PDB file of C-alpha atoms and ligand atoms in Angstrom:
ATOM      1  CA  UNK A   1      61.416 101.557  95.330  1.00 71.00           C
ATOM      2  CA  UNK A   2      63.033 102.434  91.166  1.00 74.00           C
ATOM      3  CA  UNK A   3      61.802  98.913  88.629  1.00 80.00           C
ATOM      4  CA  UNK A   4      65.345  98.526  88.627  1.00 85.00           C
ATOM      5  CA  UNK A   5      65.759  98.581  91.804  1.00 89.00           C
ATOM      6  CA  UNK A   6      63.616  96.486  92.288  1.00 92.00           C
ATOM      7  CA  UNK A   7      65.014  93.526  89.427  1.00 93.00           C
ATOM      8  CA  UNK A   8      68.515  93.876  90.989  1.00 96.00           C
ATOM      9  CA  UNK A   9      66.262  92.930  94.407  1.00 97.00           C
ATOM     10  CA  UNK A  10      64.179  89.833  92.511  1.00 97.00           C
ATOM     11  CA  UNK A  11      67.574  88.350  90.803  1.00 97.00           C
ATOM     12  CA  UNK A  12      69.192  88.473  93.914  1.00 98.00           C
ATOM     13  CA  UNK A  13      66.803  87.260  96.067  1.00 98.00           C
ATOM     14  CA  UNK A  14      67.061  84.059  93.426  1.00 98.00           C
ATOM     15  CA  UNK A  15      70.579  83.246  92.978  1.00 98.00           C
ATOM     16  CA  UNK A  16      70.979  83.701  96.801  1.00 98.00           C
ATOM     17  CA  UNK A  17      68.624  80.865  97.130  1.00 97.00           C
ATOM     18  CA  UNK A  18      70.039  79.068  93.924  1.00 97.00           C
ATOM     19  CA  UNK A  19      73.407  79.357  95.828  1.00 97.00           C
ATOM     20  CA  UNK A  20      72.026  78.925  99.238  1.00 97.00           C
ATOM     21  CA  UNK A  21      74.219  81.738 100.321  1.00 97.00           C
ATOM     22  CA  UNK A  22      73.989  84.109 103.395  1.00 96.00           C
ATOM     23  CA  UNK A  23      74.265  87.614 102.505  1.00 97.00           C
ATOM     24  CA  UNK A  24      75.684  88.956 106.300  1.00 96.00           C
ATOM     25  CA  UNK A  25      76.271  93.290 106.184  1.00 97.00           C
ATOM     26  CA  UNK A  26      77.946  95.196 108.844  1.00 97.00           C
ATOM     27  CA  UNK A  27      76.417  97.948 110.023  1.00 97.00           C
ATOM     28  CA  UNK A  28      77.769 100.790 108.428  1.00 98.00           C
ATOM     29  CA  UNK A  29      76.824  99.066 104.498  1.00 98.00           C
ATOM     30  CA  UNK A  30      74.655 101.211 102.406  1.00 98.00           C
ATOM     31  CA  UNK A  31      70.400 101.461 103.740  1.00 97.00           C
ATOM     32  CA  UNK A  32      70.007  98.839 100.286  1.00 97.00           C
ATOM     33  CA  UNK A  33      72.534  96.280 101.648  1.00 98.00           C
ATOM     34  CA  UNK A  34      71.131  96.628 104.758  1.00 98.00           C
ATOM     35  CA  UNK A  35      67.363  96.460 103.531  1.00 97.00           C
ATOM     36  CA  UNK A  36      68.274  92.403 101.573  1.00 98.00           C
ATOM     37  CA  UNK A  37      71.034  91.908 103.671  1.00 98.00           C
ATOM     38  CA  UNK A  38      69.627  88.361 106.048  1.00 96.00           C
ATOM     39  CA  UNK A  39      71.585  89.913 108.926  1.00 96.00           C
ATOM     40  CA  UNK A  40      73.164  93.290 109.933  1.00 97.00           C
ATOM     41  CA  UNK A  41      75.255  93.802 112.718  1.00 96.00           C
ATOM     42  CA  UNK A  42      79.048  93.747 114.453  1.00 93.00           C
ATOM     43  CA  UNK A  43      81.789  92.450 112.491  1.00 89.00           C
ATOM     44  CA  UNK A  44      82.133  90.104 115.093  1.00 86.00           C
ATOM     45  CA  UNK A  45      77.850  89.153 115.319  1.00 88.00           C
ATOM     46  CA  UNK A  46      77.578  88.406 112.555  1.00 90.00           C
ATOM     47  CA  UNK A  47      80.863  85.929 112.426  1.00 86.00           C
ATOM     48  CA  UNK A  48      79.838  83.973 115.277  1.00 86.00           C
ATOM     49  CA  UNK A  49      75.965  83.668 113.901  1.00 88.00           C
ATOM     50  CA  UNK A  50      78.226  82.197 110.232  1.00 85.00           C
ATOM     51  CA  UNK A  51      79.779  79.477 112.380  1.00 87.00           C
ATOM     52  CA  UNK A  52      76.629  79.219 113.952  1.00 89.00           C
ATOM     53  CA  UNK A  53      74.682  78.403 110.357  1.00 88.00           C
ATOM     54  CA  UNK A  54      74.791  75.517 109.571  1.00 89.00           C
ATOM     55  CA  UNK A  55      72.186  75.798 106.012  1.00 90.00           C
ATOM     56  CA  UNK A  56      74.064  78.306 104.162  1.00 94.00           C
ATOM     57  CA  UNK A  57      76.189  77.371 101.808  1.00 95.00           C
ATOM     58  CA  UNK A  58      78.545  79.998 101.222  1.00 96.00           C
ATOM     59  CA  UNK A  59      78.751  83.261 102.294  1.00 96.00           C
ATOM     60  CA  UNK A  60      78.229  87.033 101.133  1.00 97.00           C
ATOM     61  CA  UNK A  61      79.912  89.062 103.239  1.00 97.00           C
ATOM     62  CA  UNK A  62      79.011  92.354 103.027  1.00 98.00           C
ATOM     63  CA  UNK A  63      81.291  94.994 105.117  1.00 97.00           C
ATOM     64  CA  UNK A  64      85.618  94.505 104.716  1.00 98.00           C
ATOM     65  CA  UNK A  65      88.095  92.441 104.128  1.00 97.00           C
ATOM     66  CA  UNK A  66      89.272  92.016 108.072  1.00 96.00           C
ATOM     67  CA  UNK A  67      85.447  91.052 108.853  1.00 96.00           C
ATOM     68  CA  UNK A  68      85.547  88.580 106.118  1.00 96.00           C
ATOM     69  CA  UNK A  69      87.933  87.164 107.182  1.00 96.00           C
ATOM     70  CA  UNK A  70      87.850  86.411 110.340  1.00 94.00           C
ATOM     71  CA  UNK A  71      84.422  84.709 108.847  1.00 94.00           C
ATOM     72  CA  UNK A  72      86.162  82.546 107.550  1.00 94.00           C
ATOM     73  CA  UNK A  73      88.351  81.121 110.228  1.00 95.00           C
ATOM     74  CA  UNK A  74      85.968  81.288 112.850  1.00 92.00           C
ATOM     75  CA  UNK A  75      84.370  77.819 110.003  1.00 92.00           C
ATOM     76  CA  UNK A  76      87.361  77.400 107.563  1.00 92.00           C
ATOM     77  CA  UNK A  77      85.977  74.866 105.623  1.00 92.00           C
ATOM     78  CA  UNK A  78      82.711  77.023 104.751  1.00 94.00           C
ATOM     79  CA  UNK A  79      83.162  79.345 102.217  1.00 96.00           C
ATOM     80  CA  UNK A  80      83.241  83.543 102.387  1.00 96.00           C
ATOM     81  CA  UNK A  81      82.985  86.107  99.458  1.00 98.00           C
ATOM     82  CA  UNK A  82      83.338  89.103  99.205  1.00 98.00           C
ATOM     83  CA  UNK A  83      81.515  91.476  96.190  1.00 98.00           C
ATOM     84  CA  UNK A  84      83.932  94.042  96.348  1.00 98.00           C
ATOM     85  CA  UNK A  85      87.568  92.313  97.439  1.00 97.00           C
ATOM     86  CA  UNK A  86      89.014  96.391  97.694  1.00 98.00           C
ATOM     87  CA  UNK A  87      86.958  97.035 100.006  1.00 98.00           C
ATOM     88  CA  UNK A  88      89.918  97.329 102.758  1.00 98.00           C
ATOM     89  CA  UNK A  89      90.052  99.215 106.410  1.00 98.00           C
ATOM     90  CA  UNK A  90      92.941 101.657 106.871  1.00 98.00           C
ATOM     91  CA  UNK A  91      92.808 100.540 110.085  1.00 98.00           C
ATOM     92  CA  UNK A  92      93.788  97.287 110.010  1.00 98.00           C
ATOM     93  CA  UNK A  93      96.284  97.788 107.153  1.00 98.00           C
ATOM     94  CA  UNK A  94      98.281 100.018 110.562  1.00 98.00           C
ATOM     95  CA  UNK A  95     100.456  97.712 112.056  1.00 98.00           C
ATOM     96  CA  UNK A  96     102.016  95.160 109.811  1.00 98.00           C
ATOM     97  CA  UNK A  97     103.665  91.761 111.324  1.00 96.00           C
ATOM     98  CA  UNK A  98     106.957  93.137 111.797  1.00 97.00           C
ATOM     99  CA  UNK A  99     106.277  96.226 113.407  1.00 98.00           C
ATOM    100  CA  UNK A 100     104.073  94.260 115.600  1.00 98.00           C
ATOM    101  CA  UNK A 101     107.367  91.658 116.298  1.00 97.00           C
ATOM    102  CA  UNK A 102     109.360  94.793 116.675  1.00 98.00           C
ATOM    103  CA  UNK A 103     107.302  95.982 119.788  1.00 98.00           C
ATOM    104  CA  UNK A 104     107.243  92.085 120.828  1.00 97.00           C
ATOM    105  CA  UNK A 105     110.421  91.701 121.271  1.00 97.00           C
ATOM    106  CA  UNK A 106     110.787  95.897 122.903  1.00 98.00           C
ATOM    107  CA  UNK A 107     108.229  93.948 125.363  1.00 98.00           C
ATOM    108  CA  UNK A 108     109.111  90.772 125.832  1.00 97.00           C
ATOM    109  CA  UNK A 109     106.222  89.822 129.577  1.00 97.00           C
ATOM    110  CA  UNK A 110     103.181  91.507 127.469  1.00 98.00           C
ATOM    111  CA  UNK A 111     100.396  90.421 126.385  1.00 98.00           C
ATOM    112  CA  UNK A 112      98.226  91.357 123.364  1.00 98.00           C
ATOM    113  CA  UNK A 113      95.191  92.726 123.049  1.00 98.00           C
ATOM    114  CA  UNK A 114      93.829  92.990 119.671  1.00 98.00           C
ATOM    115  CA  UNK A 115      91.159  94.492 118.354  1.00 97.00           C
ATOM    116  CA  UNK A 116      89.194  92.185 115.245  1.00 96.00           C
ATOM    117  CA  UNK A 117      89.850  95.297 113.394  1.00 97.00           C
ATOM    118  CA  UNK A 118      93.458  93.772 112.647  1.00 97.00           C
ATOM    119  CA  UNK A 119      93.761  91.345 109.481  1.00 97.00           C
ATOM    120  CA  UNK A 120      94.524  87.735 110.290  1.00 97.00           C
ATOM    121  CA  UNK A 121      98.854  87.462 109.998  1.00 98.00           C
ATOM    122  CA  UNK A 122      98.489  90.231 112.671  1.00 98.00           C
ATOM    123  CA  UNK A 123      95.841  87.797 114.756  1.00 98.00           C
ATOM    124  CA  UNK A 124      98.221  85.263 114.604  1.00 98.00           C
ATOM    125  CA  UNK A 125     100.228  86.787 116.525  1.00 97.00           C
ATOM    126  CA  UNK A 126      98.024  88.319 118.980  1.00 98.00           C
ATOM    127  CA  UNK A 127      97.359  86.833 122.491  1.00 98.00           C
ATOM    128  CA  UNK A 128      93.660  87.545 122.726  1.00 98.00           C
ATOM    129  CA  UNK A 129      90.868  89.480 120.237  1.00 97.00           C
ATOM    130  CA  UNK A 130      87.952  91.785 121.394  1.00 96.00           C
ATOM    131  CA  UNK A 131      85.957  93.846 119.278  1.00 95.00           C
ATOM    132  CA  UNK A 132      84.959  97.756 121.004  1.00 95.00           C
ATOM    133  CA  UNK A 133      81.840  96.092 123.315  1.00 94.00           C
ATOM    134  CA  UNK A 134      83.647  93.576 124.835  1.00 95.00           C
ATOM    135  CA  UNK A 135      87.814  95.749 125.147  1.00 97.00           C
ATOM    136  CA  UNK A 136      87.299  96.621 128.178  1.00 97.00           C
ATOM    137  CA  UNK A 137      85.976  94.068 129.970  1.00 96.00           C
ATOM    138  CA  UNK A 138      88.984  91.523 128.208  1.00 97.00           C
ATOM    139  CA  UNK A 139      91.631  93.519 129.632  1.00 98.00           C
ATOM    140  CA  UNK A 140      90.516  92.957 132.976  1.00 97.00           C
ATOM    141  CA  UNK A 141      91.008  89.495 132.721  1.00 97.00           C
ATOM    142  CA  UNK A 142      93.800  89.815 133.024  1.00 98.00           C
ATOM    143  CA  UNK A 143      96.964  90.132 135.254  1.00 97.00           C
ATOM    144  CA  UNK A 144      96.624  93.261 136.782  1.00 96.00           C
ATOM    145  CA  UNK A 145     100.602  93.432 137.437  1.00 96.00           C
ATOM    146  CA  UNK A 146     101.173  91.878 133.647  1.00 97.00           C
ATOM    147  CA  UNK A 147     101.814  94.348 130.410  1.00 98.00           C
ATOM    148  CA  UNK A 148     100.085  95.319 127.713  1.00 98.00           C
ATOM    149  CA  UNK A 149     100.452  96.103 124.482  1.00 98.00           C
ATOM    150  CA  UNK A 150      96.867  97.143 122.811  1.00 98.00           C
ATOM    151  CA  UNK A 151      96.805  97.365 118.879  1.00 98.00           C
ATOM    152  CA  UNK A 152      95.992  98.874 116.166  1.00 98.00           C
ATOM    153  CA  UNK A 153      93.404 102.041 116.962  1.00 98.00           C
ATOM    154  CA  UNK A 154      94.455 104.447 119.688  1.00 98.00           C
ATOM    155  CA  UNK A 155      91.296 105.884 120.599  1.00 98.00           C
ATOM    156  CA  UNK A 156      90.090 102.828 121.722  1.00 98.00           C
ATOM    157  CA  UNK A 157      92.761 101.769 122.730  1.00 98.00           C
ATOM    158  CA  UNK A 158      92.736 105.106 125.356  1.00 98.00           C
ATOM    159  CA  UNK A 159      89.394 105.289 126.026  1.00 98.00           C
ATOM    160  CA  UNK A 160      90.084 101.481 127.249  1.00 98.00           C
ATOM    161  CA  UNK A 161      92.713 102.643 129.732  1.00 98.00           C
ATOM    162  CA  UNK A 162      90.208 105.537 130.937  1.00 97.00           C
ATOM    163  CA  UNK A 163      87.737 102.754 131.384  1.00 96.00           C
ATOM    164  CA  UNK A 164      90.158 100.017 133.690  1.00 97.00           C
ATOM    165  CA  UNK A 165      92.463 102.696 134.704  1.00 97.00           C
ATOM    166  CA  UNK A 166      94.882 100.780 133.926  1.00 97.00           C
ATOM    167  CA  UNK A 167      99.154 102.341 133.627  1.00 97.00           C
ATOM    168  CA  UNK A 168     100.472  99.146 132.024  1.00 97.00           C
ATOM    169  CA  UNK A 169      99.360  99.391 128.913  1.00 98.00           C
ATOM    170  CA  UNK A 170     101.384 100.092 125.912  1.00 98.00           C
ATOM    171  CA  UNK A 171      99.686 101.573 122.651  1.00 98.00           C
ATOM    172  CA  UNK A 172      99.843 101.773 119.418  1.00 98.00           C
ATOM    173  CA  UNK A 173      99.432 104.180 116.847  1.00 98.00           C
ATOM    174  CA  UNK A 174      96.609 102.994 114.194  1.00 98.00           C
ATOM    175  CA  UNK A 175      93.819 105.092 114.025  1.00 98.00           C
ATOM    176  CA  UNK A 176      90.701 104.726 111.746  1.00 98.00           C
ATOM    177  CA  UNK A 177      89.788 107.609 109.133  1.00 98.00           C
ATOM    178  CA  UNK A 178      86.728 107.671 109.348  1.00 98.00           C
ATOM    179  CA  UNK A 179      86.096 108.617 113.173  1.00 98.00           C
ATOM    180  CA  UNK A 180      88.929 110.799 112.862  1.00 98.00           C
ATOM    181  CA  UNK A 181      87.024 113.344 110.726  1.00 98.00           C
ATOM    182  CA  UNK A 182      84.997 113.545 113.499  1.00 98.00           C
ATOM    183  CA  UNK A 183      85.877 116.994 115.058  1.00 98.00           C
ATOM    184  CA  UNK A 184      84.258 118.781 118.828  1.00 98.00           C
ATOM    185  CA  UNK A 185      82.705 121.381 116.253  1.00 98.00           C
ATOM    186  CA  UNK A 186      80.777 119.004 115.343  1.00 98.00           C
ATOM    187  CA  UNK A 187      78.839 118.060 118.560  1.00 98.00           C
ATOM    188  CA  UNK A 188      78.801 121.302 119.354  1.00 98.00           C
ATOM    189  CA  UNK A 189      77.348 121.842 115.861  1.00 98.00           C
ATOM    190  CA  UNK A 190      74.536 118.506 115.773  1.00 98.00           C
ATOM    191  CA  UNK A 191      74.136 119.576 119.873  1.00 98.00           C
ATOM    192  CA  UNK A 192      73.456 123.456 118.882  1.00 98.00           C
ATOM    193  CA  UNK A 193      70.612 121.907 115.940  1.00 98.00           C
ATOM    194  CA  UNK A 194      69.231 119.692 117.297  1.00 98.00           C
ATOM    195  CA  UNK A 195      68.904 120.091 121.163  1.00 96.00           C
ATOM    196  CA  UNK A 196      66.207 117.793 122.457  1.00 95.00           C
ATOM    197  CA  UNK A 197      69.088 114.228 121.677  1.00 98.00           C
ATOM    198  CA  UNK A 198      71.241 112.686 123.011  1.00 98.00           C
ATOM    199  CA  UNK A 199      74.481 112.370 121.607  1.00 98.00           C
ATOM    200  CA  UNK A 200      76.150 109.095 121.232  1.00 98.00           C
ATOM    201  CA  UNK A 201      79.801 107.853 120.344  1.00 98.00           C
ATOM    202  CA  UNK A 202      81.586 105.799 119.113  1.00 98.00           C
ATOM    203  CA  UNK A 203      85.327 104.296 121.117  1.00 98.00           C
ATOM    204  CA  UNK A 204      87.159 104.784 117.548  1.00 98.00           C
ATOM    205  CA  UNK A 205      86.653 108.141 118.382  1.00 98.00           C
ATOM    206  CA  UNK A 206      89.486 110.451 118.796  1.00 98.00           C
ATOM    207  CA  UNK A 207      89.103 111.823 122.729  1.00 98.00           C
ATOM    208  CA  UNK A 208      88.455 114.982 122.571  1.00 98.00           C
ATOM    209  CA  UNK A 209      84.188 114.214 120.600  1.00 98.00           C
ATOM    210  CA  UNK A 210      84.398 111.127 123.560  1.00 98.00           C
ATOM    211  CA  UNK A 211      84.153 113.605 126.326  1.00 97.00           C
ATOM    212  CA  UNK A 212      81.325 115.550 124.808  1.00 98.00           C
ATOM    213  CA  UNK A 213      79.391 112.629 124.173  1.00 98.00           C
ATOM    214  CA  UNK A 214      76.355 111.599 126.248  1.00 98.00           C
ATOM    215  CA  UNK A 215      76.741 107.746 126.520  1.00 98.00           C
ATOM    216  CA  UNK A 216      80.448 105.654 124.403  1.00 98.00           C
ATOM    217  CA  UNK A 217      79.266 102.245 122.968  1.00 97.00           C
ATOM    218  CA  UNK A 218      80.688  99.859 120.766  1.00 96.00           C
ATOM    219  CA  UNK A 219      77.920 100.033 117.489  1.00 96.00           C
ATOM    220  CA  UNK A 220      75.542  97.161 118.972  1.00 95.00           C
ATOM    221  CA  UNK A 221      76.027  98.864 122.203  1.00 96.00           C
ATOM    222  CA  UNK A 222      74.634 101.623 120.574  1.00 98.00           C
ATOM    223  CA  UNK A 223      71.112  99.870 119.407  1.00 97.00           C
ATOM    224  CA  UNK A 224      70.873  98.693 123.116  1.00 97.00           C
ATOM    225  CA  UNK A 225      71.741 102.209 124.504  1.00 98.00           C
ATOM    226  CA  UNK A 226      69.151 103.841 121.731  1.00 98.00           C
ATOM    227  CA  UNK A 227      66.335 101.173 122.565  1.00 98.00           C
ATOM    228  CA  UNK A 228      66.027 101.127 126.015  1.00 98.00           C
ATOM    229  CA  UNK A 229      66.414 105.200 126.736  1.00 98.00           C
ATOM    230  CA  UNK A 230      63.557 106.446 127.524  1.00 98.00           C
ATOM    231  CA  UNK A 231      64.761 109.484 125.098  1.00 98.00           C
ATOM    232  CA  UNK A 232      63.645 109.917 121.124  1.00 98.00           C
ATOM    233  CA  UNK A 233      66.749 111.645 119.883  1.00 98.00           C
ATOM    234  CA  UNK A 234      70.379 110.836 119.214  1.00 98.00           C
ATOM    235  CA  UNK A 235      73.066 112.463 117.974  1.00 98.00           C
ATOM    236  CA  UNK A 236      75.601 109.005 116.191  1.00 98.00           C
ATOM    237  CA  UNK A 237      79.088 109.296 116.226  1.00 98.00           C
ATOM    238  CA  UNK A 238      80.110 106.905 113.881  1.00 98.00           C
ATOM    239  CA  UNK A 239      79.929 106.134 109.900  1.00 98.00           C
ATOM    240  CA  UNK A 240      76.607 107.158 109.344  1.00 98.00           C
ATOM    241  CA  UNK A 241      75.466 103.626 107.533  1.00 97.00           C
ATOM    242  CA  UNK A 242      74.809 103.073 111.504  1.00 98.00           C
ATOM    243  CA  UNK A 243      71.872 105.819 111.682  1.00 98.00           C
ATOM    244  CA  UNK A 244      69.784 103.788 109.317  1.00 98.00           C
ATOM    245  CA  UNK A 245      70.286 100.060 111.050  1.00 98.00           C
ATOM    246  CA  UNK A 246      68.913 102.649 114.244  1.00 98.00           C
ATOM    247  CA  UNK A 247      66.111 103.627 112.427  1.00 98.00           C
ATOM    248  CA  UNK A 248      65.359 100.340 111.709  1.00 97.00           C
ATOM    249  CA  UNK A 249      65.271  98.517 115.138  1.00 96.00           C
ATOM    250  CA  UNK A 250      64.245 101.891 117.429  1.00 97.00           C
ATOM    251  CA  UNK A 251      60.676 102.454 115.498  1.00 96.00           C
ATOM    252  CA  UNK A 252      59.819 105.457 116.109  1.00 97.00           C
ATOM    253  CA  UNK A 253      62.951 107.812 117.770  1.00 98.00           C
ATOM    254  CA  UNK A 254      65.027 110.236 115.736  1.00 98.00           C
ATOM    255  CA  UNK A 255      68.403 109.367 114.337  1.00 98.00           C
ATOM    256  CA  UNK A 256      70.668 111.976 113.268  1.00 98.00           C
ATOM    257  CA  UNK A 257      74.283 111.328 111.819  1.00 98.00           C
ATOM    258  CA  UNK A 258      77.754 113.565 114.155  1.00 98.00           C
ATOM    259  CA  UNK A 259      78.691 114.732 110.722  1.00 97.00           C
ATOM    260  CA  UNK A 260      78.044 113.584 107.488  1.00 97.00           C
ATOM    261  CA  UNK A 261      81.428 113.507 106.373  1.00 97.00           C
ATOM    262  CA  UNK A 262      82.095 109.859 108.167  1.00 98.00           C
ATOM    263  CA  UNK A 263      80.525 107.948 105.549  1.00 98.00           C
ATOM    264  CA  UNK A 264      83.189 105.162 105.285  1.00 98.00           C
ATOM    265  CA  UNK A 265      85.066 104.570 101.551  1.00 98.00           C
ATOM    266  CA  UNK A 266      85.520 101.206 101.895  1.00 98.00           C
ATOM    267  CA  UNK A 267      82.185 100.273 103.890  1.00 98.00           C
ATOM    268  CA  UNK A 268      80.334 102.047 100.676  1.00 98.00           C
ATOM    269  CA  UNK A 269      82.431 100.534  98.065  1.00 98.00           C
ATOM    270  CA  UNK A 270      79.482  97.205  98.439  1.00 98.00           C
ATOM    271  CA  UNK A 271      76.100  97.430  96.220  1.00 98.00           C
ATOM    272  CA  UNK A 272      73.794  95.994  95.305  1.00 98.00           C
ATOM    273  CA  UNK A 273      75.477  95.750  91.654  1.00 97.00           C
ATOM    274  CA  UNK A 274      78.115  93.913  93.573  1.00 98.00           C
ATOM    275  CA  UNK A 275      76.115  91.237  95.527  1.00 98.00           C
ATOM    276  CA  UNK A 276      74.280  89.964  92.218  1.00 98.00           C
ATOM    277  CA  UNK A 277      77.673  89.496  90.370  1.00 98.00           C
ATOM    278  CA  UNK A 278      79.122  87.759  92.973  1.00 98.00           C
ATOM    279  CA  UNK A 279      76.709  85.940  93.298  1.00 98.00           C
ATOM    280  CA  UNK A 280      76.265  85.531  89.773  1.00 98.00           C
ATOM    281  CA  UNK A 281      80.122  84.358  89.048  1.00 97.00           C
ATOM    282  CA  UNK A 282      81.306  83.520  92.400  1.00 97.00           C
ATOM    283  CA  UNK A 283      85.073  85.026  91.952  1.00 97.00           C
ATOM    284  CA  UNK A 284      86.526  86.587  94.725  1.00 98.00           C
ATOM    285  CA  UNK A 285      86.754  83.801  97.552  1.00 98.00           C
ATOM    286  CA  UNK A 286      88.779  85.246 100.857  1.00 97.00           C
ATOM    287  CA  UNK A 287      90.939  82.953 101.430  1.00 96.00           C
ATOM    288  CA  UNK A 288      93.596  81.942 104.885  1.00 97.00           C
ATOM    289  CA  UNK A 289      96.680  80.376 104.544  1.00 97.00           C
ATOM    290  CA  UNK A 290      95.142  76.897 107.314  1.00 96.00           C
ATOM    291  CA  UNK A 291      97.985  77.733 109.236  1.00 97.00           C
ATOM    292  CA  UNK A 292      97.289  81.785 109.788  1.00 97.00           C
ATOM    293  CA  UNK A 293      93.886  80.392 109.657  1.00 97.00           C
ATOM    294  CA  UNK A 294      94.872  78.213 113.035  1.00 97.00           C
ATOM    295  CA  UNK A 295      96.737  80.795 114.671  1.00 98.00           C
ATOM    296  CA  UNK A 296      94.148  84.195 114.542  1.00 97.00           C
ATOM    297  CA  UNK A 297      91.104  81.314 115.806  1.00 96.00           C
ATOM    298  CA  UNK A 298      93.246  80.799 119.013  1.00 97.00           C
ATOM    299  CA  UNK A 299      92.543  84.840 120.262  1.00 97.00           C
ATOM    300  CA  UNK A 300      89.160  84.901 119.122  1.00 95.00           C
ATOM    301  CA  UNK A 301      88.758  81.702 120.975  1.00 93.00           C
ATOM    302  CA  UNK A 302      90.421  83.343 124.330  1.00 95.00           C
ATOM    303  CA  UNK A 303      88.490  86.689 123.497  1.00 95.00           C
ATOM    304  CA  UNK A 304      84.563  84.177 123.273  1.00 91.00           C
ATOM    305  CA  UNK A 305      86.251  82.133 126.797  1.00 92.00           C
ATOM    306  CA  UNK A 306      87.099  85.678 128.401  1.00 93.00           C
ATOM    307  CA  UNK A 307      83.498  86.025 127.748  1.00 89.00           C
ATOM    308  CA  UNK A 308      81.828  83.366 128.555  1.00 86.00           C
ATOM    309  CA  UNK A 309      79.611  83.056 125.791  1.00 71.00           C
TER     310      UNK A 309
HETATM  311  O1  CIZ B 401      83.384  95.164 114.854  1.00 62.07           O
HETATM  312  C1  CIZ B 401      82.881  95.615 114.476  1.00 62.07           C
HETATM  313  O2  CIZ B 401      82.119  95.492 113.565  1.00 62.07           O
HETATM  314  C2  CIZ B 401      83.488  97.866 114.459  1.00 62.07           C
HETATM  315  C3  CIZ B 401      83.580  97.711 113.443  1.00 62.07           C
HETATM  316  C4  CIZ B 401      82.422  98.189 115.333  1.00 62.07           C
HETATM  317  C5  CIZ B 401      81.355  97.986 115.706  1.00 62.07           C
HETATM  318  O3  CIZ B 401      81.691  99.068 116.788  1.00 62.07           O
HETATM  319  O4  CIZ B 401      80.957  97.335 116.283  1.00 62.07           O
END
């Protein structure tokens, strides 16, 4: 490690103690950000851990905007800060409140199932949330004859329809640009380069990529699968930051990104320098209007109720 980087980390460590800050990092963050975090995980794991943790006076959320919002919604009285407030999520922005209202109008009997990768405003208009780890379970828990509006990710929606055999799903057209950059030929080339490796792909990947995978899993599912599998090598079809997390959590195994292009520019806006500035200035609090937070909490709680956790 460079001297300048250890000096930066020392300052971060001093200030996080003084501020009583809990630093959370999503699995798609850069290696150095993951390494200084109190906890690395998926968006919901992080938000729920943040809500349960009583000692922290504030949260520094290293991820994208909807994730920090979710942490705020689940425990509104505790300040949540982002090192870079420009870290948005293009997938979350692919459906507007107005578009959802129109969809609801066109399908008045439908239940709205919303992937957590969505804005608070959209969650507030939804019946139940899901993550990529539990989307099929959430959909399966709903009455089979009730139409479902699934938003905003078409790839996750398509995968859930396949898993559940459900035909009455209206799936919105959104997609994650980072996962969409992974192509069939990337999987073929990676397999040729690492013939003994298993391919594990995220459900946000294109269907043709998914079909080539040995296993489809959310980020938390990837950790579990790779830890438990007897295989020693894995080709990982999701954002490249995940390769670092898997390497840390599954010692002795090897991980290869399916494509170096699957690098989310929004996730990588967070740097150690910006974490330090936020701890110094505390100038980027994440605000969710109380009335929106109140309505957005209900579909999140409904999901937790369905999972029974
Ligand atoms: O919910 C998350 O954290 C994301 C973006 C993906 C996943 O599979 O965990």
